[in-house]
Amino acid sequence: MTGTLITVAPTGAEVDKAEVPALPVTLDELVDTAVHCERAGASIIHVHLRDDAARPTLDPVRLRDAVAALRDTTDLIVQLSTGGSVRDEEAARLAVLDAEPDMASCTMGTVNFGGDVFMNRWDFIVELHERMLERAVVPEYELFDLGHVAALERLLERHGLPFGEHVHVDFVLGVPGGAAGDASTVTAFAEAVRRYLPEGTTFSATGIGKTSLPVMFASLAHGGHLRVGMEDTVSFARRQPVTGNDQLVARAAYAASLAERPVISTVEARKLLRMRDAD
Ligand code: KMH
Ligand code: ZN
């Protein structure tokens, strides 16, 4: 069994900077958190950007600047979010790929998202999948519900494998409206991956809020990888706010080492995911 790949999702689109001052929202804060998270054991950074008022943005110039700055300062695999916020238009979400990231997210279906709806139409998913293949961008398929595994099986059957021909998915559990964030749900997802997706498919898992720890331990038990970060969790423990993303990455790296699956390097992660610059 391989070591553990850790993705950090430092910012997201939903957490309010006014309520969580440690949330990185400026480019300097993003770079600073990226450097510390790489040192703590992360190999992928899942990026959402904010504007000058700390609101979510898909501004193309900011996206390009962020990709360049992260490449200048770290060896992390830069994964841009094409999910954005629930209010982002499809055209702007597709245009994220113009910033030429190493990876991008691709959510495999529409899901209720608290009181909102995170919309992912089938035709939009197909377009995203095909554009990523054309541009040699490696997708991370985001699965918020068990039906998203079947949707991914259908996508791959009808439209082929992604760039690099390796499939990597991420279970995003505990979203109000999606699948629950607990160990038995991770088991159900891991079994569905083995049953319906190509042999060798790798998965990571993240749990929103207090589901973070059960999901982390269950993913490790199933040979899965981990995603952590303030996009998903802003409490380190009961009544203990997260001090920074690196705190969450360090805990995940420690858990991985206890599971005898220590973190892999960014070089190993590029090979695992068959990235274009893996050799
Ligand atoms: N912010 C959520 C609506 C992704 O990054 O691809 C979508 C999300 C998924 O975070
Ligand atoms: Zn995201």
mmCIF file of N, CA and C and ligand atoms in Angstrom, residues 46 48 81 227 231, ligand 2:
data_model
loop_
_atom_site.group_PDB
_atom_site.id
_atom_site.type_symbol
_atom_site.label_atom_id
_atom_site.label_comp_id
_atom_site.label_asym_id
_atom_site.label_seq_id
_atom_site.Cartn_x
_atom_site.Cartn_y
_atom_site.Cartn_z
ATOM 1 N N HIS A 46 -5.673 22.817 -2.928
ATOM 2 C CA HIS A 46 -6.955 23.040 -3.616
ATOM 3 C C HIS A 46 -7.331 24.507 -3.381
ATOM 4 N N HIS A 48 -9.238 28.162 -3.782
ATOM 5 C CA HIS A 48 -10.315 29.122 -4.058
ATOM 6 C C HIS A 48 -9.740 30.489 -3.728
ATOM 7 N N SER A 81 -10.051 25.178 -7.945
ATOM 8 C CA SER A 81 -11.458 24.797 -7.829
ATOM 9 C C SER A 81 -12.224 25.302 -9.039
ATOM 10 N N ARG A 227 -7.856 14.832 2.632
ATOM 11 C CA ARG A 227 -7.914 16.277 2.384
ATOM 12 C C ARG A 227 -8.309 16.937 3.695
ATOM 13 N N GLU A 231 -11.187 25.273 4.401
ATOM 14 C CA GLU A 231 -12.385 25.236 3.553
ATOM 15 C C GLU A 231 -13.441 24.338 4.202
HETATM 16 ZN ZN ZN B 2 -13.444 23.631 -3.025
#
